Amino acid sequence: MQCLCSGEQAVRVDELAQANGEVELQANNAGIQEAELSLQEGGSLNYKEARALLAKVEYQRGHVEEALRMLNGINIPAMIPDVKISITRLVRAQPDSGYPPMSLHSVNLIMETIYLKTIALRDLGKFKEAAEQCSTILDVIESALPEGLPANFGDGSNFNATICSAVKLLPEVWKLEDSPPEALLSYRRALLRNWNLDAKTIGTIQKEFAIFLLYSGCEACTPALRPQSHGSFVPENNFEEAILLLMILLMKFNLGRLERDPTVMHHLTFALSMSGRLKPLATQFEKLLPSVLHSREWMYNVALCYLAEEDDLTALNLLKMILRFGEDSSCIKELLLTSKICSENGACAEEGVSYARRALVSLNGGCDQLEVVADLLLGILLSHHARYALSGTARDTQQREALEVLRVAGKKMQPRDYKVLYNLSLENAEQRKLEAAASYAKKLLKLENGSELKSWLLIARIMSAQKQFKNAESIVNAALDQTEKWCHVDLLQTKAKIQAANGQFKKAIETYMQLLAVIELRTKSFSSGILVLQGSKDDRSRETETWYDLALVYLSLSQWRDAELCILKIKAINSYSPLAYHATGKLHEARGFLKEALGAYSTALDLEPKHVPSLISAAVALRQLGGRPLPAARTFLTDALRLDRTNHVACFNLGLTYEDEGGSSSALEAAECFETAALLEETAPLELFR
């Protein structure tokens, strides 16, 4: 609360209080009128000044209603015109004009009186009236000084402090009145006009305004700014305006004009994250001076930004820098995040296993929930690492440990964690433990109440591996009923493959046609900006796969012309697609043109050396052509198994190749391949589980 009587007046009031004896006691016992009379008789205080002083005394004692009653007795509106004229002439230094202005002290006293009335009304819950009173102070200044307050005006008095308090208070009172539009206008009024505020006050208002824009739920109109120079940024919505304000504050921190406030970076992080602009956020973090954030916190936040922008490598390198110099016990979140990034990149799986183990050691039973997360990540990483194992023994060991770690996570989770259940089902399925995989998948489906598409797909694929094609198709149909049409691409693709595997080729063709229609609709919607879906950018590649699968169905029906049309569709989308050349090779092979087929498979492998179907088909064509090109065929098949070790077709054809070579050792190799192929075929899904 600013002092209502300042400078010379305050000294005079103190003298009056001593000269008149117990003035405050009189105010309590003899009433306000006697106190006013005593003050006036004792030292030339006029009626208005006396009431203002006693109102302040009452307010400080907590008698807000009594203070307000006394302030209501002062006719403030009648004094406003004189106040405006006085301010104007005081600024222009015209004390000798025809109409003598009030002194600066008198002007200040009236402003303080209005401010006191504002906070009294606010304290009594009369927010609208308080806002109107507070606005009066600013209206007076704007009317008297359209260009704003001069820099040195009011020095030596409380005038500037009163104006500053009023500017800060007005938006807060409008917020209490639950009037967001008025609060928004008050914030802009505070920042766009010159009130002779200090840097700290301006910074406070900018921060509060940014917070209001971010979280109030009030959609702000574009600010009416003065004509902007070419290239200047004008915010178009709440988030842009808030981001602009917060970035201005960060710049002031970096320049040393304001004391740093870490919460500003927190709000900016939220704003840029919600607007999807993570690269600019990373740039802002990188511009921060070392004193603004601790180096570890700085690197962690920058890593999160790059991770959200799918720049995993940069994020991983930043996190490694933190872990290189930090103690594991204080870097749990960094260890877990690094493990997560590694779990999504098979090439980093071995490294990720190390980070996940370090996280578990650091936790040491301290938090079950975090241990579940660490166990889950370790299980996923071990599963990925097993695929790159150089020996069967190492692979089996890592797979067993992965399953065991996931089971431990399953026992610890409270309540049930759908991610743990999903990965338990997935890992069991990949190890061809289909009964356990189906059990976990059903629990997962019940837990999620059918809300996750990937869970529907997983259980359908498990059932296809169990050769329960009717049940698998029923699962897919149930998922189609419970999901939006935009999400039907994966489900329709799985359904068509199930129908084709079950010999229902005509139904499969109809399903593929539905799938193509959904893909076309998604593609058009995405390109026109109507719909943005995760994965929409991949719809063209999905369309290519669909025409490829459809071509293979037509080949199964010996409808070669239709298959050719499908191949032309693939080439129209991507003339360098290995799928187009593999389908062409299958067409030549079906017609008995093995050399042409081999040429097509070779072209597919030139385009994509790791295309497993082309590797297998090329090996088969070489065997059928004769001339004993068996080493080349064997090389193709071993490469295919290295890429997909559970491919029963590759394993079976490798056995045939060994059989063609002859010899006792080759016969043993062939027998082993045939046995493995038979076991794999029994549990082979129509699509990869993962």
PDB file of N, CA, C and O in Angstrom, residues 47-53 55 68-79 110 113 117:
ATOM      1  N   TYR A  47     -10.592  19.081   4.174  1.00  0.00           N
ATOM      2  CA  TYR A  47     -11.567  18.007   4.438  1.00  0.00           C
ATOM      3  C   TYR A  47     -11.210  16.720   3.671  1.00  0.00           C
ATOM      4  O   TYR A  47     -11.206  15.621   4.223  1.00  0.00           O
ATOM      5  N   LYS A  48     -10.872  16.861   2.387  1.00  0.00           N
ATOM      6  CA  LYS A  48     -10.595  15.682   1.555  1.00  0.00           C
ATOM      7  C   LYS A  48      -9.322  14.983   2.010  1.00  0.00           C
ATOM      8  O   LYS A  48      -9.268  13.752   2.079  1.00  0.00           O
ATOM      9  N   GLU A  49      -8.310  15.777   2.321  1.00  0.00           N
ATOM     10  CA  GLU A  49      -7.059  15.176   2.769  1.00  0.00           C
ATOM     11  C   GLU A  49      -7.228  14.442   4.083  1.00  0.00           C
ATOM     12  O   GLU A  49      -6.661  13.363   4.290  1.00  0.00           O
ATOM     13  N   ALA A  50      -8.023  15.008   4.959  1.00  0.00           N
ATOM     14  CA  ALA A  50      -8.261  14.376   6.256  1.00  0.00           C
ATOM     15  C   ALA A  50      -8.979  13.049   6.098  1.00  0.00           C
ATOM     16  O   ALA A  50      -8.616  12.043   6.718  1.00  0.00           O
ATOM     17  N   ARG A  51     -10.008  13.032   5.261  1.00  0.00           N
ATOM     18  CA  ARG A  51     -10.747  11.775   5.042  1.00  0.00           C
ATOM     19  C   ARG A  51      -9.844  10.721   4.395  1.00  0.00           C
ATOM     20  O   ARG A  51      -9.909   9.531   4.745  1.00  0.00           O
ATOM     21  N   ALA A  52      -9.025  11.150   3.460  1.00  0.00           N
ATOM     22  CA  ALA A  52      -8.124  10.200   2.799  1.00  0.00           C
ATOM     23  C   ALA A  52      -7.135   9.602   3.793  1.00  0.00           C
ATOM     24  O   ALA A  52      -6.872   8.393   3.793  1.00  0.00           O
ATOM     25  N   LEU A  53      -6.594  10.447   4.669  1.00  0.00           N
ATOM     26  CA  LEU A  53      -5.642   9.969   5.661  1.00  0.00           C
ATOM     27  C   LEU A  53      -6.291   8.992   6.629  1.00  0.00           C
ATOM     28  O   LEU A  53      -5.757   7.917   6.908  1.00  0.00           O
ATOM     29  N   ALA A  55      -8.967   7.245   6.102  1.00  0.00           N
ATOM     30  CA  ALA A  55      -9.344   6.024   5.378  1.00  0.00           C
ATOM     31  C   ALA A  55      -8.160   5.064   5.317  1.00  0.00           C
ATOM     32  O   ALA A  55      -8.311   3.849   5.486  1.00  0.00           O
ATOM     33  N   LEU A  68     -13.691   2.242   3.094  1.00  0.00           N
ATOM     34  CA  LEU A  68     -14.412   2.501   1.848  1.00  0.00           C
ATOM     35  C   LEU A  68     -15.510   3.538   2.056  1.00  0.00           C
ATOM     36  O   LEU A  68     -15.746   4.401   1.200  1.00  0.00           O
ATOM     37  N   ARG A  69     -16.198   3.482   3.218  1.00  0.00           N
ATOM     38  CA  ARG A  69     -17.262   4.454   3.500  1.00  0.00           C
ATOM     39  C   ARG A  69     -16.693   5.867   3.544  1.00  0.00           C
ATOM     40  O   ARG A  69     -17.283   6.818   3.023  1.00  0.00           O
ATOM     41  N   MET A  70     -15.512   6.006   4.119  1.00  0.00           N
ATOM     42  CA  MET A  70     -14.886   7.318   4.192  1.00  0.00           C
ATOM     43  C   MET A  70     -14.439   7.806   2.809  1.00  0.00           C
ATOM     44  O   MET A  70     -14.584   8.982   2.465  1.00  0.00           O
ATOM     45  N   LEU A  71     -13.906   6.873   1.991  1.00  0.00           N
ATOM     46  CA  LEU A  71     -13.473   7.249   0.649  1.00  0.00           C
ATOM     47  C   LEU A  71     -14.655   7.633  -0.239  1.00  0.00           C
ATOM     48  O   LEU A  71     -14.532   8.500  -1.114  1.00  0.00           O
ATOM     49  N   ASN A  72     -15.798   6.985  -0.015  1.00  0.00           N
ATOM     50  CA  ASN A  72     -16.996   7.326  -0.796  1.00  0.00           C
ATOM     51  C   ASN A  72     -17.466   8.755  -0.506  1.00  0.00           C
ATOM     52  O   ASN A  72     -18.205   9.346  -1.301  1.00  0.00           O
ATOM     53  N   GLY A  73     -17.030   9.279   0.615  1.00  0.00           N
ATOM     54  CA  GLY A  73     -17.401  10.651   0.953  1.00  0.00           C
ATOM     55  C   GLY A  73     -16.584  11.698   0.221  1.00  0.00           C
ATOM     56  O   GLY A  73     -16.847  12.898   0.349  1.00  0.00           O
ATOM     57  N   ILE A  74     -15.576  11.267  -0.511  1.00  0.00           N
ATOM     58  CA  ILE A  74     -14.753  12.192  -1.297  1.00  0.00           C
ATOM     59  C   ILE A  74     -15.262  12.188  -2.735  1.00  0.00           C
ATOM     60  O   ILE A  74     -15.345  11.126  -3.367  1.00  0.00           O
ATOM     61  N   ASN A  75     -15.587  13.331  -3.258  1.00  0.00           N
ATOM     62  CA  ASN A  75     -16.115  13.442  -4.624  1.00  0.00           C
ATOM     63  C   ASN A  75     -14.951  13.433  -5.617  1.00  0.00           C
ATOM     64  O   ASN A  75     -14.527  14.479  -6.110  1.00  0.00           O
ATOM     65  N   ILE A  76     -14.467  12.242  -5.917  1.00  0.00           N
ATOM     66  CA  ILE A  76     -13.295  12.104  -6.793  1.00  0.00           C
ATOM     67  C   ILE A  76     -13.586  12.555  -8.220  1.00  0.00           C
ATOM     68  O   ILE A  76     -12.772  13.272  -8.817  1.00  0.00           O
ATOM     69  N   PRO A  77     -14.716  12.167  -8.839  1.00  0.00           N
ATOM     70  CA  PRO A  77     -14.963  12.590 -10.230  1.00  0.00           C
ATOM     71  C   PRO A  77     -14.895  14.101 -10.432  1.00  0.00           C
ATOM     72  O   PRO A  77     -14.458  14.566 -11.488  1.00  0.00           O
ATOM     73  N   ALA A  78     -15.304  14.871  -9.399  1.00  0.00           N
ATOM     74  CA  ALA A  78     -15.291  16.328  -9.545  1.00  0.00           C
ATOM     75  C   ALA A  78     -13.866  16.873  -9.633  1.00  0.00           C
ATOM     76  O   ALA A  78     -13.639  17.965 -10.177  1.00  0.00           O
ATOM     77  N   MET A  79     -12.909  16.113  -9.093  1.00  0.00           N
ATOM     78  CA  MET A  79     -11.522  16.594  -9.096  1.00  0.00           C
ATOM     79  C   MET A  79     -10.735  16.157 -10.327  1.00  0.00           C
ATOM     80  O   MET A  79      -9.648  16.674 -10.590  1.00  0.00           O
ATOM     81  N   ILE A 110      -4.508  12.560  -4.701  1.00  0.00           N
ATOM     82  CA  ILE A 110      -5.761  12.110  -5.327  1.00  0.00           C
ATOM     83  C   ILE A 110      -5.564  10.750  -5.988  1.00  0.00           C
ATOM     84  O   ILE A 110      -6.420   9.862  -5.871  1.00  0.00           O
ATOM     85  N   THR A 113      -5.519   8.141  -3.382  1.00  0.00           N
ATOM     86  CA  THR A 113      -6.872   7.935  -2.849  1.00  0.00           C
ATOM     87  C   THR A 113      -7.664   6.997  -3.755  1.00  0.00           C
ATOM     88  O   THR A 113      -8.355   6.086  -3.283  1.00  0.00           O
ATOM     89  N   LYS A 117      -9.016   3.218  -2.839  1.00  0.00           N
ATOM     90  CA  LYS A 117     -10.410   2.804  -3.046  1.00  0.00           C
ATOM     91  C   LYS A 117     -10.472   1.540  -3.903  1.00  0.00           C
ATOM     92  O   LYS A 117     -11.299   0.648  -3.670  1.00  0.00           O
TER      93      LYS A 117
END
